[in-house]
């Protein structure tokens, strides 16, 4: 029954999110682990948008975090199989193949490819090819709705939504957001190919880049950004005032701003915040210089 299934779904999402975070804890200092555990548990509960929206974001984030942790611990096949689960939310997968291929680990690439293929083929055998036709039709309908109704996308956190809100037409907004996606893709490829970058910094960058790159990222995707910021704590980030401002915006404000009675232009707050978090993540990889790292850290 729905009254039983939905609470179980919510609990499963929060539990998966917390357990995935715990996988990274052994590689962090004790103080950092305590902060991470507190923020992770609090973030999962504070972002009640997950409960309200019924989205898979917490489970999706848990799958990605687990895949990254498994690969870091030397289990590329298990990591690839787990990362394939992320294909259940295609709009968030733009950068995942780039990161996987950038590792140069053939077993990781092969396992991820096999996992994605199985998740596409097996349900098709069960439901028939008509599933994909219905899915493509639904995508077209949603694309038209988002493209034609600028006011309906206040709860999005992408630069596409910002540009549409500022009055740019659909082709221009899509084209400019493509530059954001390209920039995030180049950063992910460079960092994941670069030897010596700490795992926490690489993982944090990828997690924050995922919603930044997607033009179709909504308020509930802030759970992914939160997970990325928690990884950055493990990389030594979080001492400066900018870090704490970002935590307040993402962890606290992001959970309730979309639900205020009066329309709040959520996108104008969150798109710059996620971009700033992305730059902070990039600074932790050593690509922006120590002076920038001090400012953003």
XYZ file of C-alpha atoms in Angstrom:
297
model
C 0.000 0.000 0.000
C 1.101 3.541 -0.742
C 0.896 4.561 2.938
C 3.495 1.893 3.741
C 5.585 1.963 0.575
C 6.255 5.700 0.492
C 7.617 6.065 4.062
C 9.812 3.019 3.428
C 11.066 4.649 0.231
C 11.959 7.834 2.132
C 13.732 5.936 4.913
C 15.619 3.881 2.335
C 16.831 7.034 0.604
C 18.074 8.663 3.808
C 19.694 5.422 4.995
C 21.414 4.840 1.648
C 22.680 8.440 1.650
C 24.123 8.063 5.165
C 25.684 4.638 4.550
C 27.329 5.843 1.356
C 28.833 8.747 3.273
C 30.127 6.360 5.917
C 32.119 4.539 3.230
C 34.387 7.559 2.915
C 34.861 8.056 6.651
C 37.819 5.679 7.272
C 40.038 7.847 5.060
C 39.268 11.026 6.979
C 40.561 12.380 10.276
C 38.436 11.748 13.351
C 37.283 15.367 13.672
C 36.407 15.517 9.997
C 34.461 12.267 10.290
C 32.342 13.680 13.108
C 31.540 16.840 11.161
C 30.808 14.804 8.050
C 28.467 12.444 9.904
C 26.585 15.328 11.521
C 26.197 17.307 8.309
C 25.316 14.222 6.301
C 22.566 13.130 8.682
C 21.328 16.678 9.148
C 21.432 17.414 5.454
C 19.424 14.325 4.616
C 16.772 15.352 7.133
C 16.841 19.097 6.410
C 16.407 18.627 2.695
C 12.806 17.638 3.171
C 12.360 18.449 -0.495
C 13.354 14.828 -1.023
C 10.406 13.689 1.049
C 7.998 16.090 -0.609
C 9.022 15.464 -4.207
C 9.361 11.681 -4.150
C 12.553 11.901 -6.174
C 15.318 9.303 -6.339
C 18.082 11.815 -5.714
C 19.231 10.471 -2.329
C 19.413 6.917 -3.670
C 21.054 8.148 -6.890
C 23.671 10.058 -4.914
C 24.284 7.040 -2.700
C 24.882 4.881 -5.787
C 27.416 7.325 -7.216
C 29.221 7.872 -3.913
C 29.418 4.102 -3.362
C 30.772 3.581 -6.874
C 33.481 6.199 -6.335
C 34.432 4.748 -2.942
C 34.625 1.221 -4.353
C 36.864 2.348 -7.208
C 39.111 4.234 -4.820
C 39.476 1.059 -2.739
C 40.529 -1.023 -5.717
C 37.253 -2.685 -6.748
C 36.715 -1.420 -10.325
C 34.185 -4.080 -11.385
C 31.919 -3.545 -8.377
C 32.307 0.209 -8.832
C 31.327 -0.019 -12.497
C 28.267 -2.120 -11.741
C 27.198 0.376 -9.078
C 27.754 3.442 -11.249
C 25.512 1.876 -13.896
C 22.616 2.309 -11.455
C 22.949 6.057 -11.946
C 21.464 5.679 -15.431
C 18.020 5.677 -13.782
C 18.308 9.498 -13.902
C 19.750 10.228 -17.379
C 19.800 14.068 -17.090
C 22.373 13.726 -14.316
C 24.665 11.382 -16.230
C 26.264 13.823 -18.673
C 29.636 13.821 -16.904
C 29.783 10.281 -15.528
C 31.139 8.630 -18.714
C 33.814 11.322 -18.881
C 34.997 10.596 -15.331
C 34.867 6.822 -15.833
C 36.831 6.911 -19.098
C 39.305 9.430 -17.674
C 40.403 6.901 -15.055
C 41.878 4.746 -17.829
C 40.646 1.663 -15.953
C 39.301 -0.727 -18.587
C 37.556 -2.967 -16.078
C 35.783 0.062 -14.604
C 34.651 1.187 -18.063
C 33.548 -2.321 -19.092
C 31.582 -2.956 -15.890
C 29.841 0.416 -16.065
C 28.923 -0.171 -19.725
C 27.590 -3.641 -18.957
C 25.540 -2.353 -16.026
C 23.929 0.433 -18.059
C 23.187 -1.975 -20.906
C 21.556 -4.530 -18.615
C 19.397 -1.864 -16.994
C 18.168 -0.852 -20.435
C 17.762 -4.288 -22.022
C 16.210 -6.352 -19.220
C 13.262 -4.005 -18.530
C 12.700 -3.698 -22.280
C 12.369 -7.467 -22.522
C 9.784 -7.282 -19.748
C 7.743 -4.277 -20.928
C 8.336 -4.280 -24.670
C 9.756 -1.591 -26.954
C 6.682 0.578 -26.408
C 8.220 1.707 -23.108
C 10.897 3.659 -24.950
C 8.381 5.238 -27.310
C 6.335 6.432 -24.332
C 9.478 7.676 -22.603
C 10.615 9.710 -25.631
C 7.115 11.178 -25.950
C 7.161 12.127 -22.266
C 10.553 13.791 -22.703
C 9.215 15.855 -25.592
C 6.172 16.914 -23.562
C 8.276 17.936 -20.565
C 10.773 19.749 -22.768
C 7.958 21.803 -24.291
C 6.536 22.597 -20.862
C 9.868 23.743 -19.463
C 10.768 25.650 -22.608
C 7.483 27.495 -22.894
C 6.650 28.292 -19.267
C 9.460 30.330 -17.734
C 7.639 30.755 -14.402
C 7.380 26.982 -13.877
C 11.146 26.567 -13.631
C 11.759 28.772 -10.581
C 12.716 25.635 -8.664
C 15.531 24.752 -11.048
C 19.148 25.489 -10.139
C 20.712 25.471 -13.606
C 22.090 28.418 -15.540
C 19.633 27.506 -18.281
C 16.797 28.397 -15.884
C 18.551 31.626 -14.899
C 19.029 32.695 -18.511
C 15.409 31.913 -19.378
C 14.292 33.914 -16.371
C 16.368 36.873 -17.538
C 14.513 36.869 -20.840
C 16.740 34.887 -23.201
C 14.935 32.749 -25.720
C 15.141 28.962 -25.691
C 17.964 28.466 -28.266
C 20.161 31.132 -26.673
C 19.672 29.764 -23.140
C 20.388 26.217 -24.278
C 23.472 27.316 -26.200
C 24.945 29.306 -23.320
C 24.245 26.529 -20.848
C 26.064 24.164 -23.212
C 29.182 26.258 -22.548
C 28.708 25.670 -18.810
C 28.395 21.939 -19.462
C 31.497 21.971 -21.642
C 33.506 23.806 -18.998
C 32.439 21.344 -16.310
C 33.263 18.421 -18.604
C 36.767 19.747 -19.341
C 37.391 20.260 -15.620
C 36.220 16.746 -14.721
C 38.279 15.156 -17.502
C 41.412 17.109 -16.539
C 41.128 16.389 -12.813
C 40.303 12.713 -13.219
C 43.208 12.250 -15.634
C 45.625 14.146 -13.403
C 47.751 11.904 -11.139
C 48.131 12.793 -7.500
C 44.763 14.511 -6.974
C 43.304 13.222 -3.672
C 40.254 11.012 -3.955
C 38.089 13.333 -1.845
C 38.888 16.306 -4.106
C 38.145 14.338 -7.299
C 34.905 12.943 -5.912
C 33.778 16.321 -4.573
C 34.423 18.015 -7.905
C 32.467 15.389 -9.844
C 29.475 15.454 -7.495
C 29.164 19.233 -7.615
C 29.765 19.333 -11.366
C 26.930 16.864 -12.068
C 23.992 19.231 -11.321
C 25.944 22.240 -12.593
C 26.342 20.611 -16.012
C 22.731 19.508 -16.360
C 20.281 22.082 -17.756
C 17.506 20.034 -16.144
C 18.611 20.202 -12.489
C 15.961 20.917 -9.845
C 16.005 21.916 -6.172
C 16.124 18.321 -4.958
C 19.461 17.835 -6.756
C 21.074 19.922 -4.017
C 21.562 16.635 -2.157
C 24.271 15.834 -4.722
C 25.940 19.197 -4.139
C 25.822 18.610 -0.384
C 27.521 15.234 -0.805
C 30.213 16.874 -2.927
C 30.824 19.545 -0.309
C 31.175 16.869 2.356
C 33.848 15.201 0.258
C 35.648 18.529 0.037
C 35.718 18.669 3.839
C 37.668 15.432 3.667
C 40.098 17.149 1.299
C 40.714 19.920 3.832
C 38.181 22.465 2.597
C 35.774 24.372 4.828
C 37.899 26.683 6.952
C 36.993 29.993 5.321
C 33.836 32.121 5.481
C 32.839 31.389 1.876
C 32.636 27.687 2.696
C 30.261 28.272 5.583
C 28.100 30.641 3.566
C 27.781 27.928 0.912
C 26.862 25.349 3.532
C 24.103 27.579 4.866
C 22.733 28.218 1.379
C 22.844 24.608 0.191
C 22.180 22.744 3.423
C 19.584 24.997 5.039
C 18.026 27.432 2.558
C 17.901 24.914 -0.261
C 15.518 22.739 1.681
C 12.678 25.217 2.037
C 13.093 28.132 -0.384
C 11.180 26.360 -3.194
C 8.154 25.935 -0.912
C 7.616 29.470 0.377
C 4.122 30.852 -0.167
C 5.415 33.768 -2.242
C 7.442 32.974 -5.346
C 11.168 33.108 -4.633
C 13.575 33.151 -7.523
C 15.426 30.125 -6.216
C 17.429 29.780 -9.414
C 19.071 33.200 -9.015
C 20.423 32.135 -5.627
C 21.325 28.512 -6.262
C 22.957 28.643 -9.703
C 25.660 31.087 -8.489
C 26.010 29.118 -5.218
C 26.563 25.812 -7.030
C 29.021 27.511 -9.397
C 30.961 28.922 -6.455
C 31.014 25.473 -4.846
C 32.333 24.057 -8.124
C 35.148 26.624 -8.186
C 35.933 25.774 -4.568
C 36.107 22.103 -5.530
C 38.387 22.937 -8.437
C 40.654 24.913 -6.126
C 41.081 21.838 -3.919
C 42.577 19.949 -6.858
C 45.437 22.456 -7.145
C 44.328 23.764 -10.541
C 43.479 27.321 -9.506
C 46.493 28.197 -7.376
C 47.006 28.599 -3.643
C 45.825 32.195 -3.526
C 42.430 31.243 -4.984
C 42.304 28.198 -2.692
C 42.748 30.442 0.348
C 39.930 32.718 -0.800
C 37.488 29.894 -1.581
C 38.502 27.587 1.272
